[in-house]
CSV table of C-alpha atoms and ligand atoms in Angstrom, one decimal:
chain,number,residue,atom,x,y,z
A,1,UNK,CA,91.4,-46.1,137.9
A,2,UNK,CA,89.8,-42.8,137.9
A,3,UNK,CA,89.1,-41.8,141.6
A,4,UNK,CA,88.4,-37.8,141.3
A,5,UNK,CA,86.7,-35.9,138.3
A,6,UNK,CA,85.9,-32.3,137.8
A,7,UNK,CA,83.4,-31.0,135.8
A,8,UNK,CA,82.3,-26.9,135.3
A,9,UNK,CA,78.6,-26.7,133.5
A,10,UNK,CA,78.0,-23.5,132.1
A,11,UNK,CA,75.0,-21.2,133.7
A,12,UNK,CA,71.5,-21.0,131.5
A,13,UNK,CA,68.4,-19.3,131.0
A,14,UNK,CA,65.4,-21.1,130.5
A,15,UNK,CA,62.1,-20.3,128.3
A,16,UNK,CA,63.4,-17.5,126.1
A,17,UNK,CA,59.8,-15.9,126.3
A,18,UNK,CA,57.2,-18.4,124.5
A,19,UNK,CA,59.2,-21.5,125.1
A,20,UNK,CA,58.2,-22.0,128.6
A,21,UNK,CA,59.7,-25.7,130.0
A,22,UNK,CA,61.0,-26.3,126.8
A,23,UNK,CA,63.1,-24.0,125.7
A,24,UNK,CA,67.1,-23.4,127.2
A,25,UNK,CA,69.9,-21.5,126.4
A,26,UNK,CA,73.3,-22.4,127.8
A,27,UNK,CA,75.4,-19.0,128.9
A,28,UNK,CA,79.5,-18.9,129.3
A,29,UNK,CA,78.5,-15.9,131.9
A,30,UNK,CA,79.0,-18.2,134.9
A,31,UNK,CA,80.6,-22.0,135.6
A,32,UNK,CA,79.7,-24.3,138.6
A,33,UNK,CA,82.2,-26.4,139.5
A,34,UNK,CA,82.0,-29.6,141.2
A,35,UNK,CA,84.8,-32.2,142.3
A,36,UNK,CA,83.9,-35.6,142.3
A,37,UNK,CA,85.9,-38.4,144.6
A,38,UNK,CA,85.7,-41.9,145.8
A,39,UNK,CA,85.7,-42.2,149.8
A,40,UNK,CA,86.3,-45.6,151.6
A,41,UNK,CA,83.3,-44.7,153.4
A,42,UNK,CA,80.6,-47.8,152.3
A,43,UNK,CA,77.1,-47.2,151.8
A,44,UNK,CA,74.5,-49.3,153.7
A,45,UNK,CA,70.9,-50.0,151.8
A,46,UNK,CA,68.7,-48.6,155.0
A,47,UNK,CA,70.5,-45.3,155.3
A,48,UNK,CA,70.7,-44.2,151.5
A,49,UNK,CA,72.3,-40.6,152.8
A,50,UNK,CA,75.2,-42.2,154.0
A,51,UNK,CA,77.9,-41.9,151.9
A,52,UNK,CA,77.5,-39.3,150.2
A,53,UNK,CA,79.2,-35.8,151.7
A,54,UNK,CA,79.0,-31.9,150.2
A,55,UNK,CA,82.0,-29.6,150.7
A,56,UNK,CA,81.6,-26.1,149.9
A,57,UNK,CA,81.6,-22.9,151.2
A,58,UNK,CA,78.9,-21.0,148.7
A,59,UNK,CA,75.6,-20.4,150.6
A,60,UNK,CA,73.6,-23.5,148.9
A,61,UNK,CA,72.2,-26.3,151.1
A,62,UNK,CA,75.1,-29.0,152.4
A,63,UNK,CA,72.5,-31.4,152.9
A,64,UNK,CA,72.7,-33.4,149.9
A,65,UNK,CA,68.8,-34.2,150.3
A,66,UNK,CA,68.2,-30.5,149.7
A,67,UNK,CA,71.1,-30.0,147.3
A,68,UNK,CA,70.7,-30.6,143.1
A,69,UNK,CA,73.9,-32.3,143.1
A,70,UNK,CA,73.8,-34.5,146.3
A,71,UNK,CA,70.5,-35.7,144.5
A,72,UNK,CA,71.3,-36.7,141.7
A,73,UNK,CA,74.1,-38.9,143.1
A,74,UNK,CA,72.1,-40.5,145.2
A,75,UNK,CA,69.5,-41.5,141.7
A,76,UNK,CA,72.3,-42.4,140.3
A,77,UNK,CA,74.2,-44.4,143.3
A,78,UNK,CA,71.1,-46.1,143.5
A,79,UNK,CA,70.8,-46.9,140.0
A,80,UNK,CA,73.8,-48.5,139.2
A,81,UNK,CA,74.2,-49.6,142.7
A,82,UNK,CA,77.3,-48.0,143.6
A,83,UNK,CA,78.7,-49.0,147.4
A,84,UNK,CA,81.4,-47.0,147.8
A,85,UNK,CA,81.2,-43.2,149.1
A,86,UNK,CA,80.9,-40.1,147.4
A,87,UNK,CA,82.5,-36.7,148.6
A,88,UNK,CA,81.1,-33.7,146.1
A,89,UNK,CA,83.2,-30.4,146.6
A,90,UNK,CA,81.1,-27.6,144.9
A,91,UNK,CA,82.3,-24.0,144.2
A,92,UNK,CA,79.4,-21.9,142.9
A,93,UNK,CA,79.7,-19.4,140.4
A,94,UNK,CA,76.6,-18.9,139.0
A,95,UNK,CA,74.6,-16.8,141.5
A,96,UNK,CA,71.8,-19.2,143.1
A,97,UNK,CA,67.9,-18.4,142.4
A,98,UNK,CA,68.8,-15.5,140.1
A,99,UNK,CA,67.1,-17.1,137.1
A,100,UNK,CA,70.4,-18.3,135.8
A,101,UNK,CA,70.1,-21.9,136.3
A,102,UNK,CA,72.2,-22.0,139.4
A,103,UNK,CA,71.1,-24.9,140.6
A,104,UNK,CA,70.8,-27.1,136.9
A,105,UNK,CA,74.7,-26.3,136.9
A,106,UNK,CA,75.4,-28.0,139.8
A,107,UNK,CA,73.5,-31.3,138.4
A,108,UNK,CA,74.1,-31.0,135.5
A,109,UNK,CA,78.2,-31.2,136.3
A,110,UNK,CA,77.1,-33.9,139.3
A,111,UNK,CA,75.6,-36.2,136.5
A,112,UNK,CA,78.2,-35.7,134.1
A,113,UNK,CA,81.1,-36.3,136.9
A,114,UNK,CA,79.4,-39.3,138.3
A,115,UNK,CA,79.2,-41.1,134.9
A,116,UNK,CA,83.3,-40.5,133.8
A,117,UNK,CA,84.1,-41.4,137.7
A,118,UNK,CA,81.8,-44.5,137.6
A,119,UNK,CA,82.9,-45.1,133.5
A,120,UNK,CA,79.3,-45.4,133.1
A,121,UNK,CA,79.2,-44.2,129.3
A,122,UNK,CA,75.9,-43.1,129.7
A,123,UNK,CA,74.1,-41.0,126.7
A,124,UNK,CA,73.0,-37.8,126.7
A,125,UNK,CA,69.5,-38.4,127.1
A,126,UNK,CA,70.2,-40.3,130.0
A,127,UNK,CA,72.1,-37.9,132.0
A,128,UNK,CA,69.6,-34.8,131.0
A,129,UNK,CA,67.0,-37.5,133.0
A,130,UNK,CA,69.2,-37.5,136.3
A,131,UNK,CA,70.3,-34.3,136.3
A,132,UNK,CA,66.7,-33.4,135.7
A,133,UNK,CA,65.8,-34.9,139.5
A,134,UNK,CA,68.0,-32.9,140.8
A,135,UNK,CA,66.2,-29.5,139.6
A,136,UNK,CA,63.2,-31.1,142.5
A,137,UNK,CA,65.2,-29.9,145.1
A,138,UNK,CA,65.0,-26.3,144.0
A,139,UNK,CA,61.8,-26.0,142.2
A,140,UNK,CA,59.8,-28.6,143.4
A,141,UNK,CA,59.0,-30.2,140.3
A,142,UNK,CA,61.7,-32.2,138.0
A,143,UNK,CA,62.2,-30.1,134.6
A,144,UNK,CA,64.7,-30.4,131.7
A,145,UNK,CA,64.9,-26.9,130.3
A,146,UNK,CA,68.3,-25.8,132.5
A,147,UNK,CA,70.1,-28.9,133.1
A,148,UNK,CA,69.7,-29.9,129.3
A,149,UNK,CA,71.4,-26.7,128.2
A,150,UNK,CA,74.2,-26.4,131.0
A,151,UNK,CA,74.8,-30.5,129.7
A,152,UNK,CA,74.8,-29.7,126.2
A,153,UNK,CA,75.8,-26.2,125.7
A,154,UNK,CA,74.2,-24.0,122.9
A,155,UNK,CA,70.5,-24.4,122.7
A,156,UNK,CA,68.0,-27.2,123.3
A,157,UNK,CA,64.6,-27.9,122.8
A,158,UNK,CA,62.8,-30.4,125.6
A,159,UNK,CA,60.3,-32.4,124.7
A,160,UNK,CA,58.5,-34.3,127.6
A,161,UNK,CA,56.0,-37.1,125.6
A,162,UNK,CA,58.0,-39.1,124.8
A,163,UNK,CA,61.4,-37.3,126.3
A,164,UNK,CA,63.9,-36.1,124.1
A,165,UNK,CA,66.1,-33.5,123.4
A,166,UNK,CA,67.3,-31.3,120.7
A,167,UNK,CA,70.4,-29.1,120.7
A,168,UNK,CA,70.9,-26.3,117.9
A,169,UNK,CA,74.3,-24.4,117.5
A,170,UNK,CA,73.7,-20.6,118.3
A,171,UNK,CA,74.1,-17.8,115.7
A,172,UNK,CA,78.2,-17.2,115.7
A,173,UNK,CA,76.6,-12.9,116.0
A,174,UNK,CA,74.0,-13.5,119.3
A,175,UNK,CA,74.8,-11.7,122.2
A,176,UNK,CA,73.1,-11.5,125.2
A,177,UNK,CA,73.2,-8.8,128.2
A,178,UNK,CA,72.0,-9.8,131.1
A,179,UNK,CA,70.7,-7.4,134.2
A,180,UNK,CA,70.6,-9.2,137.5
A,181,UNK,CA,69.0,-6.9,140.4
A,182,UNK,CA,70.7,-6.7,144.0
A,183,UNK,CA,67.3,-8.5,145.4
A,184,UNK,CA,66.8,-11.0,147.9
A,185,UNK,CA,65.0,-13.7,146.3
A,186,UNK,CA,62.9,-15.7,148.6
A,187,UNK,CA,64.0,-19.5,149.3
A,188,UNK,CA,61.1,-20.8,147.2
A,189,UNK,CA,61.1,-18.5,144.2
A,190,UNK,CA,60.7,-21.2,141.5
A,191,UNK,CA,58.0,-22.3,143.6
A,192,UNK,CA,56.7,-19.0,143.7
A,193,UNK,CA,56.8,-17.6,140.4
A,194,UNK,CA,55.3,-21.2,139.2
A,195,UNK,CA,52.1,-20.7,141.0
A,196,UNK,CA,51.3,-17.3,139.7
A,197,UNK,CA,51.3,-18.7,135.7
A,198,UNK,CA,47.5,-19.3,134.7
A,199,UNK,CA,46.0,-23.1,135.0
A,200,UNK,CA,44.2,-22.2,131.4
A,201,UNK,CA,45.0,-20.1,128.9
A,202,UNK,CA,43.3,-18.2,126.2
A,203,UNK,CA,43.3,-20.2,122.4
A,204,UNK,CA,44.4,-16.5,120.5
A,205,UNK,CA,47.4,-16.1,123.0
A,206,UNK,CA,48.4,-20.0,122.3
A,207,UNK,CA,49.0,-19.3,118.9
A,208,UNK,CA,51.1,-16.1,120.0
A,209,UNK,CA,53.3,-18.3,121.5
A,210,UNK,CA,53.3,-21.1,119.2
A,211,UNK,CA,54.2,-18.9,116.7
A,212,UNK,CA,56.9,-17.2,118.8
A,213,UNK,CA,58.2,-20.3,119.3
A,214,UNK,CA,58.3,-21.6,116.3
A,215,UNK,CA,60.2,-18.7,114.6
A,216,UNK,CA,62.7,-19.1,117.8
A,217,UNK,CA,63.5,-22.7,116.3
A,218,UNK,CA,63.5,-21.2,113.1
A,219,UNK,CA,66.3,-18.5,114.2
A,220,UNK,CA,68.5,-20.9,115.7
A,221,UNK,CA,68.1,-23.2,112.8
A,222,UNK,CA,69.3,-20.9,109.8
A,223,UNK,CA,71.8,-18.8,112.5
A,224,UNK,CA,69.4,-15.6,112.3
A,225,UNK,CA,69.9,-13.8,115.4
A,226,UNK,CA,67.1,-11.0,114.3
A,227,UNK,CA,64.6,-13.5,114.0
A,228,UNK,CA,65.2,-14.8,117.3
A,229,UNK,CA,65.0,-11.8,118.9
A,230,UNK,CA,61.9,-10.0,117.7
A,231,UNK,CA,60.6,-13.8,118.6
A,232,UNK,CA,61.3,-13.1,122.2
A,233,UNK,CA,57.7,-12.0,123.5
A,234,UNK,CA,55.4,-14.1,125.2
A,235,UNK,CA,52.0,-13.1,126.0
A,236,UNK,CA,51.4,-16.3,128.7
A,237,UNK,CA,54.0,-16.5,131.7
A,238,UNK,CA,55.6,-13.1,131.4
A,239,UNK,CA,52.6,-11.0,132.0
A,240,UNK,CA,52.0,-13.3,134.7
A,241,UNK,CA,55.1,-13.0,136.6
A,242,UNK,CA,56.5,-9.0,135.6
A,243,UNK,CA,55.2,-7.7,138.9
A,244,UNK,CA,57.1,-10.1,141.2
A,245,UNK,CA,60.4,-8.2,139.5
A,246,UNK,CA,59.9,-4.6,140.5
A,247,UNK,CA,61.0,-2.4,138.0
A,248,UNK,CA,60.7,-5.0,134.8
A,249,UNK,CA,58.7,-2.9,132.4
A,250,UNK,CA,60.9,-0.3,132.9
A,251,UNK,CA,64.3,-2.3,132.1
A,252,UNK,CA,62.6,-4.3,129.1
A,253,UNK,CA,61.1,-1.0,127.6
A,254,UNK,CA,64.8,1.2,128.1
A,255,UNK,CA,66.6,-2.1,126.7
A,256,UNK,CA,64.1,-2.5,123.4
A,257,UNK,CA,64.5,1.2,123.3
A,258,UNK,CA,68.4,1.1,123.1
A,259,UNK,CA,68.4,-1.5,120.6
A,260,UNK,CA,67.4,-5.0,121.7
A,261,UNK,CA,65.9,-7.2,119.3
A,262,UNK,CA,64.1,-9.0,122.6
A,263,UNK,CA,63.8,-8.8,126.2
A,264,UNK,CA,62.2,-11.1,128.9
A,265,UNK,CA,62.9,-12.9,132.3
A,266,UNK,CA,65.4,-14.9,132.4
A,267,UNK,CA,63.8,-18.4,133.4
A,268,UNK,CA,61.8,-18.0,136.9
A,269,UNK,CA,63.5,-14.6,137.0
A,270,UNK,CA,64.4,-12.3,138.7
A,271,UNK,CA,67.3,-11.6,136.0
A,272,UNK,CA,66.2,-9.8,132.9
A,273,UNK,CA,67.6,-11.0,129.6
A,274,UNK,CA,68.1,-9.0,126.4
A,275,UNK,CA,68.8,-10.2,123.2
A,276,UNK,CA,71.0,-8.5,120.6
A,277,UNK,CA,73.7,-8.8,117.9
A,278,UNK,CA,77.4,-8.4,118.4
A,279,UNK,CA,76.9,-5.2,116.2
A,280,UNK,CA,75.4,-3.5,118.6
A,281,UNK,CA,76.1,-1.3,121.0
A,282,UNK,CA,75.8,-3.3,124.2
A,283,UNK,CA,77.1,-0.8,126.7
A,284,UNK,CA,74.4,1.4,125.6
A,285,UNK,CA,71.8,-1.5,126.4
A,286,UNK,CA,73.3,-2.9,129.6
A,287,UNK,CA,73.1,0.7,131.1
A,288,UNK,CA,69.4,1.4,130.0
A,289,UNK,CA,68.3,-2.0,131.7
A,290,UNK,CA,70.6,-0.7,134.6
A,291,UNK,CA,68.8,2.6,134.2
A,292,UNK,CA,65.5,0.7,134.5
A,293,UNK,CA,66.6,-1.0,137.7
A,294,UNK,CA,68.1,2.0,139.2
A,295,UNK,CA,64.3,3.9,138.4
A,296,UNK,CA,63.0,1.5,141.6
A,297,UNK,CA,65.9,2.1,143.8
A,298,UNK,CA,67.5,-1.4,142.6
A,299,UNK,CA,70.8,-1.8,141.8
A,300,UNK,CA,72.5,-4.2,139.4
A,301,UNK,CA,74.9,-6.2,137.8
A,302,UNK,CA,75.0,-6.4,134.2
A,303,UNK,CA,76.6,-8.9,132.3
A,304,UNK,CA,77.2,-9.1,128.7
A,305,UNK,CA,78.2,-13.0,127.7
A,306,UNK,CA,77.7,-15.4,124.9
A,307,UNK,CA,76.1,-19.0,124.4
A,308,UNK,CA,78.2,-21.6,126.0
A,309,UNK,CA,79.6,-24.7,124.1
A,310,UNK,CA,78.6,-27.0,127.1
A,311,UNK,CA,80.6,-28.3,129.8
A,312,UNK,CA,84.3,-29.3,130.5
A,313,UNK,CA,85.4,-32.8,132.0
A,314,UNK,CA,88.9,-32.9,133.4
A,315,UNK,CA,89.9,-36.3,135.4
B,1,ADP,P1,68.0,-20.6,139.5
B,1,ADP,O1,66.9,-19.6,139.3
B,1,ADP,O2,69.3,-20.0,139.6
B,1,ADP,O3,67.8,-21.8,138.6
B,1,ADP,P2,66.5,-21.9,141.5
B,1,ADP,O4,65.6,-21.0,142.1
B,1,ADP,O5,66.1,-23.0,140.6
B,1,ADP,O6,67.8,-21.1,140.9
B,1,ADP,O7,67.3,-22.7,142.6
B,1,ADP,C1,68.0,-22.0,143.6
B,1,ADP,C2,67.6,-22.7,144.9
B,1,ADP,O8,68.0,-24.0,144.9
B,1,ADP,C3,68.2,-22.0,146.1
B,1,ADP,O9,67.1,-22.0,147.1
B,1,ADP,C4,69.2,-23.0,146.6
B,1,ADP,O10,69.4,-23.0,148.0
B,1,ADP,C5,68.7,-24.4,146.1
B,1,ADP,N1,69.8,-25.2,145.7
B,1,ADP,C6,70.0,-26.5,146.1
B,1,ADP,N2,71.1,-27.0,145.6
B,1,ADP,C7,71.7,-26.1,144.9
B,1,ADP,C8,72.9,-26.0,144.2
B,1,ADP,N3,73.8,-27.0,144.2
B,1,ADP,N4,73.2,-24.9,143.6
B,1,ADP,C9,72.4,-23.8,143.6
B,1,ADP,N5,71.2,-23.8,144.3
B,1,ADP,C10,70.9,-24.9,145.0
């Protein structure tokens, strides 16, 4: 009988410009890692908390109402009405509220660890959906776009009616540098940067996107890491949200100027993302976008890194 699994889920960045809520890339930059165990410790039906216990020393909530993984246990406790206790040890890695899908790696590892512990054999689709509750207790609302790439690896495509999910291998040559300013980011910055995107939005700049979009879908289909990058621009939730990241203008123009193929924020920011080839001459672009950062008195940390393959489940 399994009683302890572990589980690392890859970091991700959400939207990739046009594909706001829908689109996800999984990163091997950064790995959560969560341990799973059994306790003796018995649930009781009127105190739905109990049972359920967060170790870790990362600065993340330990109450597992406030925490992504603590709930998604409890959905899935619930679910499959599960008495005993659960004990989740959590060691961040992926830097939380950075825009790097801190918080979908922890739920995304909590749903996969909870269904090998429990031999639940759940599919895909059905874990994207519990980690997906978790992502409430970050940003408010439930969306797929992280926890279905840190679950999958690679990239994936959300769609919410009906639900499903579709993951495309990444071009073998797609490289991504990252810049993630020194910055305090407020408690609620998914919160925040969500209520800044316009209600309505203009038919011309729809098709922009759509088109984006499309030709994003189109890139990861036939592995063309150009077409995905001059793809990257979206003329809806990034104009929206540039001047909550000082300095962003600057780092996109200096990184599309030393080579890029694309630049925007990586999902609710404040991380900036560029897109390039393996070809290229990364240093040169992670030092611009530092450059850029630098140019508002904010320092950074740049990180070049490549598409994850998805999790790893160790019992
Ligand atoms: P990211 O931009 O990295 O996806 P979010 O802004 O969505 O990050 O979420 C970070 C917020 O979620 C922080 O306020 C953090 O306290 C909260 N949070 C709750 N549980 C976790 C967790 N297990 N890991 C990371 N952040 C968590």
């Amino acid at each position: 009988m399994v009683t302890c699994v572990n589980v690392r889920a890859p970091s991700s960045t959400a939207n990739l410009g046009p594909g706001f809520d829908v689109f996800g890339l999984a990163l091997d930059a950064f790995y959560d890692k969560i341990t799973l165990s059994k306790t003796n410790k018995s649930i009781t039906t009127n105190r739905p908390w109990h049972g359920i216990r967060i170790l870790t020393t990362d600065n993340i909530p330990k109450n597992p109402q406030q925490n992504t993984a603590g709930l998604v246990i409890k959905a899935m406790k619930q679910k499959f009405k599960i008495k005993s206790g659960i004990e989740i040890k959590i060691k961040k890695d992926v830097p939380a509220g950075f825009g790097m899908g801190s918080s979908a790696a922890s739920a995304a590892a909590a749903a996969l660890a909870f269904n090998k512990l429990f031999n639940l054999k759940l599919d895909n689709k059905t874990l994207i959906k519990y980690a997906g509750i978790g992502e409430k207790a970050s940003a408010g609302t439930i969306h797929y776009d992280n926890v279905a790439a840190s679950l999958l690896g690679g990239f994936v495509v959300v769609k919410t009616k009906p639900f499903d999910v579709i993951r495309l291998e990444p071009p073998k040559d797609l490289v991504l540098c990252l810049a993630i300013p020194q910055l305090k980011v407020p408690k609620k910055k998914t919160m925040i940067s969500r209520s800044v995107i316009p209600k309505t939005v203009k038919l011309s700049d729809l098709t922009v996107n759509l088109s984006n979009a499309a030709n994003i879908v189109t890139g990861f289909l036939t592995k063309d890491s150009e077409l995905i990058g001059r793809s990257i621009q979206d003329v809806i939730v990034e104009p929206a949200r540039k001047h909550l990241i000082p300095g962003f203008s600057k780092v996109k123009n200096n990184a599309l100027n030393a080579g890029a193929l694309g630049v925007t924020i990586s999902g609710a920011g404040p991380s900036v993302i560029a897109f390039c080839k393996k070809s290229q001459n990364l240093k040169k672009i992670g030092k611009s976008m530092e450059k850029g950062f630098n140019s508002v008195k904010v320092n950074c940390d740049i990180i070049i890194c490549k598409p994850s393959t998805g999790p790893k489940i160790r019992t």
